[in-house]
Tab-separated table of C-alpha atoms in Angstrom:
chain	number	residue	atom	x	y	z
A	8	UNK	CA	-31.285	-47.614	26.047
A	9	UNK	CA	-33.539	-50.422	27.145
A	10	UNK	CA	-37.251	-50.299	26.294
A	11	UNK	CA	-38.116	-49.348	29.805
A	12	UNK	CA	-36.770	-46.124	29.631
A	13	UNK	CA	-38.812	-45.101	26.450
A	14	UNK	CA	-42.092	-46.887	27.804
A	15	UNK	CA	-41.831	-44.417	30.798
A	16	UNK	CA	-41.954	-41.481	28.218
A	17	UNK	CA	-44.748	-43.137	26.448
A	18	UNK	CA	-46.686	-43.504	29.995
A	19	UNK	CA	-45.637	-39.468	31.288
A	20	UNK	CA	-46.696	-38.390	27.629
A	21	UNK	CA	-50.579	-40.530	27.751
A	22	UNK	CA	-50.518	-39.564	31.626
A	23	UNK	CA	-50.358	-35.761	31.420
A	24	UNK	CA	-50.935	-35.052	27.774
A	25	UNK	CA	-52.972	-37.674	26.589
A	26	UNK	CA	-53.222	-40.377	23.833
A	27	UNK	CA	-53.044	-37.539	21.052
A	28	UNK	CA	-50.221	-36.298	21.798
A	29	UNK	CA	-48.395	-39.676	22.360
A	30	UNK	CA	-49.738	-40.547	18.635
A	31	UNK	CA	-48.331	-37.277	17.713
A	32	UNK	CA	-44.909	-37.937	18.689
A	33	UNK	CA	-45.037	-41.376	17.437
A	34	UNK	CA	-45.563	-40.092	13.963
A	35	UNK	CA	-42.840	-37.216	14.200
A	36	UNK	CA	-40.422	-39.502	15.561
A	37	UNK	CA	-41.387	-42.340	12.915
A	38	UNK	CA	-41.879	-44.921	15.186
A	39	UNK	CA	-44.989	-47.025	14.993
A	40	UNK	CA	-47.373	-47.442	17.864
A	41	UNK	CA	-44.443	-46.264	20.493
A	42	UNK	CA	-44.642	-49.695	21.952
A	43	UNK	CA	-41.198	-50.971	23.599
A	44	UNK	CA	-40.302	-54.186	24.949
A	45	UNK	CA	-38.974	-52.975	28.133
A	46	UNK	CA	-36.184	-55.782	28.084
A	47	UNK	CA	-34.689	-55.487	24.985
A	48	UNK	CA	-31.749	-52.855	23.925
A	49	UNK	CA	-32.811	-50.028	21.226
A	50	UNK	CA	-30.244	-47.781	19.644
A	51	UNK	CA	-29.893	-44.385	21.980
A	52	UNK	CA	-31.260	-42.168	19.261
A	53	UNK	CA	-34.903	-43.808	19.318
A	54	UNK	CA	-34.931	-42.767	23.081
A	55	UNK	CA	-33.117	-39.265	21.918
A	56	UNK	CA	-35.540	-38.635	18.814
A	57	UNK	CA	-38.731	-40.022	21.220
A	58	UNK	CA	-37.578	-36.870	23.976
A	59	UNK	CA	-37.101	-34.601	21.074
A	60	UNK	CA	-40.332	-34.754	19.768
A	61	UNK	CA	-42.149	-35.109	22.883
A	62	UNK	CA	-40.698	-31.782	24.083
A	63	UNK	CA	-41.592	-30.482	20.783
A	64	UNK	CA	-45.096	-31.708	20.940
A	65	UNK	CA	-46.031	-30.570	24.608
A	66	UNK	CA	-44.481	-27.032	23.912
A	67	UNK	CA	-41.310	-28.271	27.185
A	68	UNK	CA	-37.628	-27.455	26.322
A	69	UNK	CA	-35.857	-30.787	26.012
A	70	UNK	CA	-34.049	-30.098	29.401
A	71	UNK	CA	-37.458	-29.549	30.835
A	72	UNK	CA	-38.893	-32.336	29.514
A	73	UNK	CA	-35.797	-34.258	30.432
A	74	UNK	CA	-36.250	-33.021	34.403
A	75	UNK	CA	-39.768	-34.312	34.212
A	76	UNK	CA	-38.767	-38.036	32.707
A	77	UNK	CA	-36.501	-37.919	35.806
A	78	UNK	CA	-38.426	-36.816	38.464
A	79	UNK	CA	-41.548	-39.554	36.982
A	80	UNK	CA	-39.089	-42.649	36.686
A	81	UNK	CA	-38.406	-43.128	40.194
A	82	UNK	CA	-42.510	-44.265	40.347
A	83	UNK	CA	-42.999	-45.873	37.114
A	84	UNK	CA	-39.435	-48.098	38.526
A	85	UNK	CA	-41.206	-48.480	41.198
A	86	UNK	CA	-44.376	-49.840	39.841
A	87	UNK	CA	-42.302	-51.799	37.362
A	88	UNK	CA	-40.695	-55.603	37.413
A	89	UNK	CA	-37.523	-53.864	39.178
A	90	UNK	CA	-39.896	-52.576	42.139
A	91	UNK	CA	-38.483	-55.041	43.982
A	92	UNK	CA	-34.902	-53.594	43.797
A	93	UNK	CA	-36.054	-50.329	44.281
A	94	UNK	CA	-37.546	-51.104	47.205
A	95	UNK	CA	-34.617	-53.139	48.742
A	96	UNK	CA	-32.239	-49.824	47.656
A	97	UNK	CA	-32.579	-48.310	50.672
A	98	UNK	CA	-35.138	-46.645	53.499
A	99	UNK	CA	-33.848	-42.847	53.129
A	100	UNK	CA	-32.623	-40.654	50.508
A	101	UNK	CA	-28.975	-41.062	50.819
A	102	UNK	CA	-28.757	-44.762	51.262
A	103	UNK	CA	-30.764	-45.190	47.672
A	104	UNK	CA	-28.469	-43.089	45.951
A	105	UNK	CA	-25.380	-44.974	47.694
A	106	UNK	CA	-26.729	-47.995	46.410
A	107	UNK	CA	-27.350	-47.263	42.972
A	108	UNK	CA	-24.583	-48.539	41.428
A	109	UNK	CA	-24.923	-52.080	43.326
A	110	UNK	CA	-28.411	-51.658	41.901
A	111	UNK	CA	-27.197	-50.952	38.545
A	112	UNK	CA	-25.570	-54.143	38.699
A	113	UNK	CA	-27.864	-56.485	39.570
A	114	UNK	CA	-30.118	-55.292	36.739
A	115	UNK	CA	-27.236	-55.675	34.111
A	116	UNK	CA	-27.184	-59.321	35.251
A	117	UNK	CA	-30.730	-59.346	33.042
A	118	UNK	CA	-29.933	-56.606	31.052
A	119	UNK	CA	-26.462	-57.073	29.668
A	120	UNK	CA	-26.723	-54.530	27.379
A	121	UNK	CA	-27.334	-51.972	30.169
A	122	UNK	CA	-24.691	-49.147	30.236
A	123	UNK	CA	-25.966	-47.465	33.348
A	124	UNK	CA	-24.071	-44.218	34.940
A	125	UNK	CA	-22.790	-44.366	38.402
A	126	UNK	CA	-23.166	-42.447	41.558
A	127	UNK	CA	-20.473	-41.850	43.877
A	128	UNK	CA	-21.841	-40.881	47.127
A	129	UNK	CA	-20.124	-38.757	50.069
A	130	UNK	CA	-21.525	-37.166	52.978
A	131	UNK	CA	-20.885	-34.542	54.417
A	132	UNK	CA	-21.066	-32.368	57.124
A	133	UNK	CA	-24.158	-30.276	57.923
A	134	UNK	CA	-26.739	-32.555	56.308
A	135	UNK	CA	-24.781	-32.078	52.433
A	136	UNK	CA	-24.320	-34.800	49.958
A	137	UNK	CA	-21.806	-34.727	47.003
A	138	UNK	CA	-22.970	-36.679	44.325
A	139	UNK	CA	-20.634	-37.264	41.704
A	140	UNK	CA	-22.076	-38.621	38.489
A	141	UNK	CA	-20.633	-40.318	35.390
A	142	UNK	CA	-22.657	-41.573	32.385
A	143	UNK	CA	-21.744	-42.426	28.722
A	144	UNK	CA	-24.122	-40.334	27.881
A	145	UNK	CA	-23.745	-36.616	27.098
A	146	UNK	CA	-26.556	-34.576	28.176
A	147	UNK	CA	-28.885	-35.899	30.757
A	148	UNK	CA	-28.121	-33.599	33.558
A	149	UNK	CA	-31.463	-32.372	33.935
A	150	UNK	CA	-32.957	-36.193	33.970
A	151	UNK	CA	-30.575	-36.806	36.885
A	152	UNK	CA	-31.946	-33.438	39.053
A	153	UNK	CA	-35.202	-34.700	38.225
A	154	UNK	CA	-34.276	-37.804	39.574
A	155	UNK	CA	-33.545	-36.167	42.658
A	156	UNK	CA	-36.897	-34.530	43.229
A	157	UNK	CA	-38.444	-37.919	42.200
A	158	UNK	CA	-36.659	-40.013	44.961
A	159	UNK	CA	-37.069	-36.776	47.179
A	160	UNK	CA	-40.828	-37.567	47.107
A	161	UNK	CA	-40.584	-41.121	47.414
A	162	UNK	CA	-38.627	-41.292	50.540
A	163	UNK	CA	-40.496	-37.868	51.548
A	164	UNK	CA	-37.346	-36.106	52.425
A	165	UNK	CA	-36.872	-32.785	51.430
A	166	UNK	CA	-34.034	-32.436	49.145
A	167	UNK	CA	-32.057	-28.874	47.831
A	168	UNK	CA	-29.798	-28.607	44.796
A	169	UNK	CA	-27.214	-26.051	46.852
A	170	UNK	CA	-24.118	-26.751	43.957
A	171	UNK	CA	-24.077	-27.871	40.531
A	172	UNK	CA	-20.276	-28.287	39.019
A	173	UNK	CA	-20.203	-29.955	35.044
A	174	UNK	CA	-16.909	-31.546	35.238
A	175	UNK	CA	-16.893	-32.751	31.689
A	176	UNK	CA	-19.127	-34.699	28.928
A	177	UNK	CA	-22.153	-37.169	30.784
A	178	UNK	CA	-19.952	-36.307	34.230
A	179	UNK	CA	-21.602	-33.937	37.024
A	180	UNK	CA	-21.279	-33.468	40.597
A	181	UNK	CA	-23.952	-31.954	43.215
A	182	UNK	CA	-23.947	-30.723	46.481
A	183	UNK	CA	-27.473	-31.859	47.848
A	184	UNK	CA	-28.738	-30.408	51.379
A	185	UNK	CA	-31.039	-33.466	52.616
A	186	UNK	CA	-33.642	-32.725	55.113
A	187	UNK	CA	-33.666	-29.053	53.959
A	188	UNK	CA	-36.996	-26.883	53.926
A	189	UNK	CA	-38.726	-26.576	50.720
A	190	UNK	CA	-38.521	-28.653	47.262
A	191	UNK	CA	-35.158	-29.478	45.282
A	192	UNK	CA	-34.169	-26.289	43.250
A	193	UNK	CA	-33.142	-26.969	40.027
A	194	UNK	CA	-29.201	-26.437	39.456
A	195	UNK	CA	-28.202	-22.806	37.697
């Protein structure tokens, strides 16, 4: 994973746990300072032992912790160097997420290391959204819901979780009701 990701741990960790605790997971995770070059690759496991110990160290499950990192990217993107993108990915809810993967690509153009998932978008009737992910990565289900509630309060649309079907390793699909009452639910 590029440094980005783990500098937006770092900056959730100072943010709503403070400096101790982000020189707490440092030092269980073995990693000096926790300072990333957001631009440059780092083997997965840094970004895997960094969540780790973070949950451990703010008392979070990993797939809470994970939910959290999701739901707090879609601002710290925002505010970063890739605003830009983010802001050109759409005007509502569903036309971000349809535009993901063109989004994906334009940062790989910088980042050719990048090994982004995708997101197939479909609509359908009654307000639903199918979201079909696919990732290289095994486990991040929970950063991808958070994710949801993130761009949810970006585009201040209310978003539900209504399905949640694993279809294999790093591959998901969710049924999303946009423009429903009430915050997203997190999938059973």
């Amino acid at each position: 994973m590029y440094g980005m990701v783990n500098n937006a741990i770092r900056s959730l960790i100072i943010e709503r746990y403070g400096s101790e605790a982000w020189s707490e997971v440092c030092r269980e995770a073995g990693i000096d300072r926790g300072e990333f070059a957001a631009v440059l690759p780092y083997d997965d496991q840094v970004s895997l032992d960094v969540i780790a110990q973070s949950a451990k160290v703010t008392g979070k499950s990993v797939p809470q912790l994970l939910h959290d990192i999701g739901r707090y990217w879609v601002g710290f993107a925002a505010r970063s160097s890739f605003g830009p993108l983010i802001r050109f990915g759409g005007a509502r809810f569903e036309e971000f997420l349809g535009n993901l993967d063109l989004m994906h690509s334009k940062i790989k153009a910088s980042l050719p290391e990048l090994a982004p998932p995708s997101f197939q978008v479909e609509p359908l009737e009654g307000g639903l959204v199918r979201v079909t992910y696919r990732s290289t990565r095994d486990g991040l289900f929970p950063f991808v819901e958070g994710l949801f509630e993130g761009l949810s309060d970006h585009f201040h649309q209310p978003v539900a979780i209504t399905a949640f079907e694993r279809l294999g390793a790093g591959c998901a699909r969710w049924t999303l009701r946009v423009g429903a009452a009430g915050a997203v639910q997190p999938a059973a």
